[in-house]
Short mmCIF file of C-alpha atoms and ligand atoms in Angstrom, two decimals:
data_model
loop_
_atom_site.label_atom_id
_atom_site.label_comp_id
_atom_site.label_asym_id
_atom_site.label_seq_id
_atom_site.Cartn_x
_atom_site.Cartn_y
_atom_site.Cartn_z
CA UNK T 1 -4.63 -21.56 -12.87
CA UNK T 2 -2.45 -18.85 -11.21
CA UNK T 3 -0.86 -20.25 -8.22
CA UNK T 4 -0.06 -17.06 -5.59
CA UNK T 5 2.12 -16.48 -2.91
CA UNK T 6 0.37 -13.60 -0.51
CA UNK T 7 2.86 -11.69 1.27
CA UNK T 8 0.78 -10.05 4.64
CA UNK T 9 -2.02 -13.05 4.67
CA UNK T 10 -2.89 -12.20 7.90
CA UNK T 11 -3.57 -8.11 7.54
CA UNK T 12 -6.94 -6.69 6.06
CA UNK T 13 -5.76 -7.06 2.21
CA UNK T 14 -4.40 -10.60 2.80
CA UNK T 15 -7.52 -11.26 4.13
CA UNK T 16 -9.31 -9.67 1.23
CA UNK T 17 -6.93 -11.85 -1.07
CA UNK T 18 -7.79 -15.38 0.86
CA UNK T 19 -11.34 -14.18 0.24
CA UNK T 20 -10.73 -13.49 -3.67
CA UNK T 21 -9.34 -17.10 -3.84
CA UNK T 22 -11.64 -19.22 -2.08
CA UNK T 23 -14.19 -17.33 -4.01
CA UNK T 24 -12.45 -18.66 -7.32
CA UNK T 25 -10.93 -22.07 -6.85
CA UNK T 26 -11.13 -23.10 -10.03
CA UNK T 27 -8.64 -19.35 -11.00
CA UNK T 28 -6.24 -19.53 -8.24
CA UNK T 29 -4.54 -21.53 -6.06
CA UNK T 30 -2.83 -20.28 -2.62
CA UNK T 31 0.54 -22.01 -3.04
CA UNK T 32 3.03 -19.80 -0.33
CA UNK T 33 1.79 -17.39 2.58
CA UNK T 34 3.66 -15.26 4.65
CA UNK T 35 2.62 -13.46 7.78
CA UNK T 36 4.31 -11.22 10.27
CA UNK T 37 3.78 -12.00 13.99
CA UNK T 38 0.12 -13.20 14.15
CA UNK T 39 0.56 -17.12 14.33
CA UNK T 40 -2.94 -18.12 15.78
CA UNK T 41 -4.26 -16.29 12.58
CA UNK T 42 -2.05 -17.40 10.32
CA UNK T 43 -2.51 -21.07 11.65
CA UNK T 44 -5.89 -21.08 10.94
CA UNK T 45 -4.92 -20.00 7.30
CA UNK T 46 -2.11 -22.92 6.93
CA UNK T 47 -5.33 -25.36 8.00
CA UNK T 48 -7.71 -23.87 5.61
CA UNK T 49 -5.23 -23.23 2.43
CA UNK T 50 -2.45 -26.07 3.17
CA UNK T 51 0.30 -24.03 1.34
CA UNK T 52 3.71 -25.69 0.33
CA UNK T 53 5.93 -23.12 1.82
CA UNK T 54 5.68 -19.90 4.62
CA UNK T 55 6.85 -17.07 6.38
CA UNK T 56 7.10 -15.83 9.39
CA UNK T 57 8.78 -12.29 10.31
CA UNK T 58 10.85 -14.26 13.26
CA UNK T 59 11.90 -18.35 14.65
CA UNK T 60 10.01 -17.05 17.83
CA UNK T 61 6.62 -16.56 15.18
CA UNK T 62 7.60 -19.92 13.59
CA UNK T 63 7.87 -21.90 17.12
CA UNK T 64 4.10 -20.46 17.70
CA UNK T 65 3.38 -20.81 14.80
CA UNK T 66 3.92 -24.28 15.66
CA UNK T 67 2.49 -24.56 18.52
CA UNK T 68 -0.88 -23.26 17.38
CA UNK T 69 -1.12 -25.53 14.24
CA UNK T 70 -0.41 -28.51 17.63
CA UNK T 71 -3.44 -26.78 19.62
CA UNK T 72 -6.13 -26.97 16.42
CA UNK T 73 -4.74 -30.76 15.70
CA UNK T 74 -3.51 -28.99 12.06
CA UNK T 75 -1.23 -32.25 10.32
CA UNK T 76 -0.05 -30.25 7.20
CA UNK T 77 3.61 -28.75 7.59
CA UNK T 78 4.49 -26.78 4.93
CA UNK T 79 8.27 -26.00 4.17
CA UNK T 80 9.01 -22.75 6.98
CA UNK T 81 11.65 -19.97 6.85
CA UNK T 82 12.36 -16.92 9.08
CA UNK T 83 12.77 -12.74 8.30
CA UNK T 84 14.10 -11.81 4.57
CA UNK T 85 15.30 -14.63 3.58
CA UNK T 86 11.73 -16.47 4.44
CA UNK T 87 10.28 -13.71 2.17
CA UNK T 88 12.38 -14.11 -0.56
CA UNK T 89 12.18 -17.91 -0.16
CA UNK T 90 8.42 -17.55 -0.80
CA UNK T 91 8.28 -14.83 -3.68
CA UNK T 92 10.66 -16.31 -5.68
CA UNK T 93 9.32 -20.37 -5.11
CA UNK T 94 9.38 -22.23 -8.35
CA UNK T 95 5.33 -23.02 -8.36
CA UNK T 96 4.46 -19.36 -8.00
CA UNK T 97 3.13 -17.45 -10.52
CA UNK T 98 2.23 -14.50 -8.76
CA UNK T 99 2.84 -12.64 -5.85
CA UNK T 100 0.34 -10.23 -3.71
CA UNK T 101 2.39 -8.23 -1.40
CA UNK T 102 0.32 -7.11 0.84
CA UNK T 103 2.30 -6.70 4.11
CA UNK T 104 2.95 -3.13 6.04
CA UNK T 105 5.90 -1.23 6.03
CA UNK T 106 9.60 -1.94 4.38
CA UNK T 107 9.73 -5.38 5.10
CA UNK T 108 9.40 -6.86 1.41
CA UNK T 109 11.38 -4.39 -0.14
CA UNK T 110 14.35 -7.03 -1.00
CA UNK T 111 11.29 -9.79 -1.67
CA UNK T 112 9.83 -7.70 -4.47
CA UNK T 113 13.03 -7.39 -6.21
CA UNK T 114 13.69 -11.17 -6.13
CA UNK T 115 10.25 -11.67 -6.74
CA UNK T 116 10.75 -9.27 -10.37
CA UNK T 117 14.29 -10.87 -10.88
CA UNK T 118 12.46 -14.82 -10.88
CA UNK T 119 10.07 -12.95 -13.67
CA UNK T 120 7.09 -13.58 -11.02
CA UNK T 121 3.86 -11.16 -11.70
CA UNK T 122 3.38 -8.50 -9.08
CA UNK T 123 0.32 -7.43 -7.43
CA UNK T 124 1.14 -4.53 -5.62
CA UNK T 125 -1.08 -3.29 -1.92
CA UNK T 126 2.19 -2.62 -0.01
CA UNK T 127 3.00 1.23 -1.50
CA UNK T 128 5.40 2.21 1.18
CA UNK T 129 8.13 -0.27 -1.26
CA UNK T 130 7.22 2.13 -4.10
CA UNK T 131 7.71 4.98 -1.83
CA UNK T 132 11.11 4.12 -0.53
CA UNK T 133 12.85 2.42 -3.98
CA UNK T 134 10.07 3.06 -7.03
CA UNK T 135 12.80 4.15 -9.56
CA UNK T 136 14.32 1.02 -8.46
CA UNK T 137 11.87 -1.35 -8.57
CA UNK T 138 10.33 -0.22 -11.45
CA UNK T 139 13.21 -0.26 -13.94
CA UNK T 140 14.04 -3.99 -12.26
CA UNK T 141 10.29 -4.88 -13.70
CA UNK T 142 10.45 -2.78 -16.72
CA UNK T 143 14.10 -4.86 -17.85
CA UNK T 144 12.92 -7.88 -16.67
CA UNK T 145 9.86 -7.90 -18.39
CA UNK T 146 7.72 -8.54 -15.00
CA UNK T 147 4.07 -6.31 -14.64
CA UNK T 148 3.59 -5.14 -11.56
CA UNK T 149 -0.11 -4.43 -11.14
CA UNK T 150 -1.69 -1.77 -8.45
CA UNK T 151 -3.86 -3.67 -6.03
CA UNK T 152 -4.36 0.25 -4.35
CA UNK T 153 -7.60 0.80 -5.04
CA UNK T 154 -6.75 4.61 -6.48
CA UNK T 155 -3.97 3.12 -8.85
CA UNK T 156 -6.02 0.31 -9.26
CA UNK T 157 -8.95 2.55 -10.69
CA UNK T 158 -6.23 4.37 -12.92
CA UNK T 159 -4.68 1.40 -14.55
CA UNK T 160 -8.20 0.85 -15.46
CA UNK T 161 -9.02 4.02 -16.53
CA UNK T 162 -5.78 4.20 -18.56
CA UNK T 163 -5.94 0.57 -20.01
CA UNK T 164 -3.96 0.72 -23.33
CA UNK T 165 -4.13 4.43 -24.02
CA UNK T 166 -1.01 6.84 -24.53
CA UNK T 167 0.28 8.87 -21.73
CA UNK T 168 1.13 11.33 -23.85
CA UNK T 169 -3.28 11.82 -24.05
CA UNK T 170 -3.29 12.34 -20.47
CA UNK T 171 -3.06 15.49 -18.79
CA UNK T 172 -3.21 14.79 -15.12
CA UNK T 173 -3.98 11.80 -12.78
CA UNK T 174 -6.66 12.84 -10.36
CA UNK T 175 -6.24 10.71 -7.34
CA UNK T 176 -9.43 10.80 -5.00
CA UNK T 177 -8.81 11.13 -0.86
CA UNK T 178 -12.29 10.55 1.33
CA UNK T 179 -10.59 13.39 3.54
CA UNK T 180 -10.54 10.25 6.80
CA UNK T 181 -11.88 10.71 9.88
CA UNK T 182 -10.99 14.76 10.72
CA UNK T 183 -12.01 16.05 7.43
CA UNK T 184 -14.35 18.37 9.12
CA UNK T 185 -12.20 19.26 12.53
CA UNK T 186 -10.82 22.49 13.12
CA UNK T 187 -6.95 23.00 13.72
CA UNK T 188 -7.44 23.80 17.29
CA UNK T 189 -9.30 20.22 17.51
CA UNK T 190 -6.74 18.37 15.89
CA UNK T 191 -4.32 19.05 18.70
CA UNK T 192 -6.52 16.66 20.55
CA UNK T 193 -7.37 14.06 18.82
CA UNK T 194 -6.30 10.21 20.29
CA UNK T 195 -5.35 7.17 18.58
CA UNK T 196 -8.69 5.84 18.66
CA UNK T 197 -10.82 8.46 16.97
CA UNK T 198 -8.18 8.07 14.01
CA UNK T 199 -9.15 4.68 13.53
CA UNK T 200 -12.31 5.40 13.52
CA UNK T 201 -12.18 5.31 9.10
CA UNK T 202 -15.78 6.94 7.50
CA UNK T 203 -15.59 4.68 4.61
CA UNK T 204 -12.95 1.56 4.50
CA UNK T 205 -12.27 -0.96 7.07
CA UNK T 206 -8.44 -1.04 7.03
CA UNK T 207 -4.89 -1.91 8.85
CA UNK T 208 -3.88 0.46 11.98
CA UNK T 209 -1.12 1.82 10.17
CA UNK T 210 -2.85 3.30 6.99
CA UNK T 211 -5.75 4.31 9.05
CA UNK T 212 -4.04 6.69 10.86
CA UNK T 213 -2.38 7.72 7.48
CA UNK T 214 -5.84 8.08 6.06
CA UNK T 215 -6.48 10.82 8.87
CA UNK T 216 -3.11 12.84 8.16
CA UNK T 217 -3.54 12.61 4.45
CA UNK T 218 -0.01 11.05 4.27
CA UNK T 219 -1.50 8.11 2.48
CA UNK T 220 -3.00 10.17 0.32
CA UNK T 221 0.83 11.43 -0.43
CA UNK T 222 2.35 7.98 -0.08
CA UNK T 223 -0.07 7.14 -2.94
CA UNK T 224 1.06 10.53 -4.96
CA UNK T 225 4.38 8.95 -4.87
CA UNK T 226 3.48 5.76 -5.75
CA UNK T 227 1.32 6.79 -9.33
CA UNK T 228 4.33 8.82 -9.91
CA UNK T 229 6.66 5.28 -10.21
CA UNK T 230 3.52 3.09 -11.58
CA UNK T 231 2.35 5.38 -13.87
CA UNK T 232 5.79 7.16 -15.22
CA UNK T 233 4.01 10.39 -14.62
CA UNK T 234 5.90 13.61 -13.12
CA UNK T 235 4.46 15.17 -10.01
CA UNK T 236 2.95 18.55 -11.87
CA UNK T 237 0.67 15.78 -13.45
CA UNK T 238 -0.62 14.19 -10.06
CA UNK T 239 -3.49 16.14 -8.52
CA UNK T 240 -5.84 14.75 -5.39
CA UNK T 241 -9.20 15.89 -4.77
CA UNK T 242 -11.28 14.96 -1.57
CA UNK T 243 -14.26 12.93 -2.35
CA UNK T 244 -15.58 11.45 1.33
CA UNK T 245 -18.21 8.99 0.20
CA UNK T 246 -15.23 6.98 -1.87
CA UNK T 247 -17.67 5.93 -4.73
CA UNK T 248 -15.22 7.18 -7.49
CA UNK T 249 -11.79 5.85 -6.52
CA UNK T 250 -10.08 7.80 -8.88
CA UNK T 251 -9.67 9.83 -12.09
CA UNK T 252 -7.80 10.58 -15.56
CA UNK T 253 -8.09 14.17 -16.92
CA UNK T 254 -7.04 13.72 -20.69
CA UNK T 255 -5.80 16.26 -23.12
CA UNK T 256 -9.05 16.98 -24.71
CA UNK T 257 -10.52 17.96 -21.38
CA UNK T 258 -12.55 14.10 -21.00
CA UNK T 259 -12.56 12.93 -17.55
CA UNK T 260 -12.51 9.35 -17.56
CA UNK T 261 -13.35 7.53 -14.04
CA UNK T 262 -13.77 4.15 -12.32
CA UNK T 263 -16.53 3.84 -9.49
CA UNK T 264 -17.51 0.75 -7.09
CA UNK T 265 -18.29 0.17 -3.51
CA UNK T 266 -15.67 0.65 -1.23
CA UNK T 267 -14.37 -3.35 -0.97
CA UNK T 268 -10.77 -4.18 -1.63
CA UNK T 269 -11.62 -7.39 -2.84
CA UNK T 270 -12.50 -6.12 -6.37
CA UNK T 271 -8.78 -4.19 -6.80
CA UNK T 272 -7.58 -7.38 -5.59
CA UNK T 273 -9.34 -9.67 -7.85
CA UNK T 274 -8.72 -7.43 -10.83
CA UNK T 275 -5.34 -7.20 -10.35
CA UNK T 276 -5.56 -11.05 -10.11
CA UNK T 277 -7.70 -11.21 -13.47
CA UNK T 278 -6.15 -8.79 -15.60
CA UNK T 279 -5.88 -8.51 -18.26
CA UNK T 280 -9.72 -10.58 -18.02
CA UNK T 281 -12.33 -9.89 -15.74
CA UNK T 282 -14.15 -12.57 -13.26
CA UNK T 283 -17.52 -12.43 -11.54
CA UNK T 284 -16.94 -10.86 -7.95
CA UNK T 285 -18.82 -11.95 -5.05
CA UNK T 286 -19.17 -7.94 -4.24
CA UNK T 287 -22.05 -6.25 -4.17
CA UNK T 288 -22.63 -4.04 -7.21
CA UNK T 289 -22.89 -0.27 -6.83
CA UNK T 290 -26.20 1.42 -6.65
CA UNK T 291 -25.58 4.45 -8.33
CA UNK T 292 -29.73 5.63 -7.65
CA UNK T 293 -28.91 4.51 -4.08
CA UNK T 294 -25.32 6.45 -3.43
CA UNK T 295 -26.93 9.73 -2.92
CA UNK T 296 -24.93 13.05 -4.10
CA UNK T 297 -21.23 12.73 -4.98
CA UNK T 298 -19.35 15.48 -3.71
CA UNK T 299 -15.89 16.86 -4.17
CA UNK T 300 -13.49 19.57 -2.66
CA UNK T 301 -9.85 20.61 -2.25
CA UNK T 302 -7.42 18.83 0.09
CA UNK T 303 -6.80 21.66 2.99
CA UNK T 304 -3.24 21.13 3.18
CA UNK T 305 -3.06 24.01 6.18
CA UNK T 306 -4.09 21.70 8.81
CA UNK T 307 -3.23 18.54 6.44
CA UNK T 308 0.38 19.61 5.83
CA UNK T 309 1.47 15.94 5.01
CA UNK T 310 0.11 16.09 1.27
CA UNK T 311 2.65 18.84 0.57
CA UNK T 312 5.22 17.20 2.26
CA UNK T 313 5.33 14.25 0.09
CA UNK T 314 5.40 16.56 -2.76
CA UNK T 315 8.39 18.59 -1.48
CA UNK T 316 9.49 15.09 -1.32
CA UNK T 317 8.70 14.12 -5.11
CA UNK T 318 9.98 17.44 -5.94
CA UNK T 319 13.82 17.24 -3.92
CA UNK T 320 16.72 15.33 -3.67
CA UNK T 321 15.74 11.55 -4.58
CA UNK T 322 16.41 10.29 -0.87
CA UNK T 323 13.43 12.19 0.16
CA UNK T 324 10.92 10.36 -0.02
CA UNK T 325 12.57 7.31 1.75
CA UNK T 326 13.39 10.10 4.79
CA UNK T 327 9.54 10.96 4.37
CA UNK T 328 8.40 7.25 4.71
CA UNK T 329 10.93 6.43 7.08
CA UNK T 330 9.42 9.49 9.50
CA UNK T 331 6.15 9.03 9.00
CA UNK T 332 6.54 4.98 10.05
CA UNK T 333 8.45 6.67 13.29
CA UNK T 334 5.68 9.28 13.82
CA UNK T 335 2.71 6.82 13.32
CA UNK T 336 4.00 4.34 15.51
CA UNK T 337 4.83 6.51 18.11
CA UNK T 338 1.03 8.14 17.72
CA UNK T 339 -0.20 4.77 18.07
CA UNK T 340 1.19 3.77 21.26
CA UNK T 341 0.69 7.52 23.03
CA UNK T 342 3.62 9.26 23.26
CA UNK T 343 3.24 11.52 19.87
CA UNK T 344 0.51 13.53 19.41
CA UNK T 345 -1.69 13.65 15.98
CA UNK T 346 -0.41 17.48 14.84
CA UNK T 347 3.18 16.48 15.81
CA UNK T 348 3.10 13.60 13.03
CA UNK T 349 3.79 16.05 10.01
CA UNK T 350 6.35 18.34 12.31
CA UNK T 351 8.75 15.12 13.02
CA UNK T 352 8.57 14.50 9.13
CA UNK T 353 9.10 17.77 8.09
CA UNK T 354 12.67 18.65 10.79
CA UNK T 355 13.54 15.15 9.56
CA UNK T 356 13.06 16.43 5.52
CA UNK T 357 14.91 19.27 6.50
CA UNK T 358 18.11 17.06 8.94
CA UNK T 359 18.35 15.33 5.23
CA UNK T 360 18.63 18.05 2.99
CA UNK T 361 20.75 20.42 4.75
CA UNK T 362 23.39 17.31 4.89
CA UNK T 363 23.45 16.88 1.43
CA UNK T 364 22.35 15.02 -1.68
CA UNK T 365 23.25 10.98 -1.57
CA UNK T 366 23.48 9.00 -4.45
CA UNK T 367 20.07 5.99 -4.48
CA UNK T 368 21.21 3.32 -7.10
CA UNK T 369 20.73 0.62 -4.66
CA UNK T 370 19.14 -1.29 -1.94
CA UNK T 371 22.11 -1.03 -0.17
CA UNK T 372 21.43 3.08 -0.63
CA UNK T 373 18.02 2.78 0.35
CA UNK T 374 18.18 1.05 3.66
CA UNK T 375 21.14 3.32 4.44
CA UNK T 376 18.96 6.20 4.01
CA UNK T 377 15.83 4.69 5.53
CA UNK T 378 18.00 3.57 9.03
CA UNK T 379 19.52 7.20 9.18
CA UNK T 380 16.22 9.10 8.66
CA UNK T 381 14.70 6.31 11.18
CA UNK T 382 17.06 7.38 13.96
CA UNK T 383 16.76 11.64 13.39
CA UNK T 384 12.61 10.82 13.32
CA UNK T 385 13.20 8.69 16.35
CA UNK T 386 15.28 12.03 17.94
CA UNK T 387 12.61 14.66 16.44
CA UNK T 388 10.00 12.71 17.95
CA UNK T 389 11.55 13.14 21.65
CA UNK T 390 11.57 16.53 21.40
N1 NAP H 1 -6.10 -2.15 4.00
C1 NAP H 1 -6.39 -1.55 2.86
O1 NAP H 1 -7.55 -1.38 2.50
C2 NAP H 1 -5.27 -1.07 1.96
C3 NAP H 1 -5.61 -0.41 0.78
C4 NAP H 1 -4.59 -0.02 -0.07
C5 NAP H 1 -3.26 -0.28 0.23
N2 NAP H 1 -2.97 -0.90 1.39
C6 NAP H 1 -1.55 -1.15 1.70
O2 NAP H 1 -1.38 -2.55 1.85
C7 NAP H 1 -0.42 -2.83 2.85
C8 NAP H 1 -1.07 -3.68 3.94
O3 NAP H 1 -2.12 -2.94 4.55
P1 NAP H 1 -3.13 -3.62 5.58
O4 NAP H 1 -4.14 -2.59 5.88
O5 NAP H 1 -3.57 -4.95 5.06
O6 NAP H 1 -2.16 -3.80 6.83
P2 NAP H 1 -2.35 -4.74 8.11
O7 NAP H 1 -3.77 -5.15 8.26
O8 NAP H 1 -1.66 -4.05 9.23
O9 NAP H 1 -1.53 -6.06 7.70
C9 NAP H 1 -0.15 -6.05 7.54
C10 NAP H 1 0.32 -7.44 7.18
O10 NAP H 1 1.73 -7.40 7.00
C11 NAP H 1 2.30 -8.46 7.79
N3 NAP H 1 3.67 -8.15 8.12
C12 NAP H 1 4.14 -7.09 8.82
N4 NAP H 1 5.49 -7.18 8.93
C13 NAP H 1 5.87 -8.33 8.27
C14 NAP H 1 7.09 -8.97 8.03
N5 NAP H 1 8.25 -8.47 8.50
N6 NAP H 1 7.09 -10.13 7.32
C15 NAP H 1 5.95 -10.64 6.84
N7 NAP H 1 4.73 -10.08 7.04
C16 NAP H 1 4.70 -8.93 7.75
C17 NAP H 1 1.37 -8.53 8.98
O11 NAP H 1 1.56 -9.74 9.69
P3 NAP H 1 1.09 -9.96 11.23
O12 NAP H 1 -0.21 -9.27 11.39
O13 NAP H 1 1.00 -11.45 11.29
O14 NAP H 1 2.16 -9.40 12.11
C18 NAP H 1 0.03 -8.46 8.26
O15 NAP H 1 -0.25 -9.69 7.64
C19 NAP H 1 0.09 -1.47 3.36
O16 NAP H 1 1.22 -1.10 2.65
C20 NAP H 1 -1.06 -0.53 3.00
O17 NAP H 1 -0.62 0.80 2.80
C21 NAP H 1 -3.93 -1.31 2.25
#
């Protein structure tokens, strides 16, 4: 039995995970949740999964939290705790064996350490912690012995495409991009678009914030960044290549010239339950691919002219190891300020890329902590914040 806490139950992966579990009760047991704001949802979940302890991001999400377990005549009361320390409380809980995170954001970047330090397993969906601290987090797991396994379904498709073979056989890590929403627009059109045709995803049904990330490419170099830290792999080994129907989620390019890939239908419940499984494999209640049925497979350059945010997270890679917490930190700015109207979609990459450039020209900062990362990440928060005014 592996007994899991789920960090984010309430978001699209969390709900993938609860899905994963009920679907093998006999495999895992839901022992702590923890949600963000969303306490009718995550109510619903306390009925259904009767954890021993939660999180909520705030009291105020605890008190309805309470009040909505009241209103659906819910008895259980599991053990509650508020912000970080809530998060921590639940990651590093004595009866866990393993921990999804699966929230948005920086939130569980202090969790995840704690949750390595308590030598709990780590399923990984949340790759804007590996973006902000992976040198960090990494070394924590690598000393303390802890695997932390990619629940992304690119990283997910590498780790099983690399299973047990030397890096030093590989040449490059080909991750694959569908190309989102404005693959085919035109750079005059992209000026235009509105929050609603970017969440308008061709080929996975995800969270608001990746969605729109999907339709800059910026996840596309969030995830560069994160196979860089899971994998060990330098940046001149990371390529991406646009492939919109999603079928093959990603690729290894070894030394002999063998391309090695892993294909499925585009469900997050089968990175989730492998990463769940590994190193064994389980039945899935997914549908199996259709290869006859899939029609042609197609691939094609990312156009980083009117995507520019693919580059920018390998400038980022490339620079001064605070980088790529200034290009998270912007990007979470930019989004959120695309989201609720008052950035438009061309200006997301622009407020990233002054912000880059605030960084750099005030020199190079030591990262060998949290403390160092959060320093960086408020800073860049506030100039992305400014840039985005302009
Ligand atoms: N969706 C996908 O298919 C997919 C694929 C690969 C990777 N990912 C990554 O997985 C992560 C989650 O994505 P998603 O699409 O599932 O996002 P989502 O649907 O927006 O869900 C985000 C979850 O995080 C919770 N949360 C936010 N702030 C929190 C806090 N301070 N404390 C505790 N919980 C908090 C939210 O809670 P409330 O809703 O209750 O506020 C929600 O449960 C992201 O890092 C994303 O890049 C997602």
């Amino acid at each position: 039995m592996n007994r899991l806490a789920i960090v984010g139950s309430t978001g699209s992966i969390g709900g993938s995970a609860l899905a994963v579990a009920e679907a093998h009760p006999d495999r895992l047991r839901v022992v702590a949740l923890a949600a963000g704001e969303n306490a009718a949802r995550f109510a619903d979940q306390v009925g259904t999964f009767a954890p021993s302890i939660v999180a909520m991001a705030s009291d105020t999400a605890l008190q309805s939290l309470e009040r909505e377990l009241s209103a659906r005549n819910i008895a259980h009361r599991p053990r509650a705790a508020a912000g970080n320390p809530g998060l921590i409380a639940i990651a590093t809980h004595p009866d866990v064996d393993t921990v999804l995170f699966a929230s948005s954001g920086t939130a569980s970047l202090e969790a995840v350490l704690a949750a390595i330090d308590a030598g709990k397993r780590i399923a990984l969906a949340n790759k804007e912690i590996l973006v902000m601290a992976g040198a960090l987090v990494m070394d924590a797991a690598r000393r303390r012995g802890v695997p932390v396994l990619p629940v992304d379904s690119e990283h997910n498709a590498i780790h099983q495409c690399l299973d047990g073979r030397n890096l030093d056989d590989v040449r490059r890590l080909i991750l694959t991009a569908s190309g989102g929403p404005f693959r085919e627009l035109s750079a005059a059109r992209l000026h235009t678009v509105t929050p609603e045709d970017a969440l308008r995803h061709p080929t996975w049904n995800m969270g608001p914030k990746i969605t729109v990330d999907s339709a800059t490419l910026m996840n596309k170099g969030l995830e560069v960044i994160e196979a860089r830290w899971l994998f060990g792999v330098g940046p001149e080994r990371i390529s991406v290549l646009v492939h919109p129907q999603s079928i093959v989620h990603s690729l290894v390019e070894f030394v002999d010239g063998s391309l090695v890939a892993q294909l499925g239908v585009t469900d997050m419940r089968l990175p989730i339950q492998y990463a769940l499984s590994y190193p064994h494999r389980w039945t899935a209640a997914v549908p199996v691919l259709d290869l006859a049925r899939s029609g042609s497979l197609t691939f094609e350059e990312a156009d980083t002219d009117r995507f520019p945010c693919l580059d920018l997270a390998f400038r980022a890679l490339s620079g001064d190891p605070g980088l790529p917490i200034v290009l998270n930190a912007a990007n979470e700015v930019a989004v959120a300020g695309f989201l609720n109207g008052t950035v438009g979609f061309t200006a997301i990459p622009a407020v990233i890329a002054s912000t880059m450039d605030w960084y750099e020209a005030s020199g190079p900062r030591p990262i060998a902590t949290i403390g160092d990362v959060r320093t960086v990440d408020r800073a860049a928060r506030g100039m992305a914040a400014e840039q985005s005014r302009r």
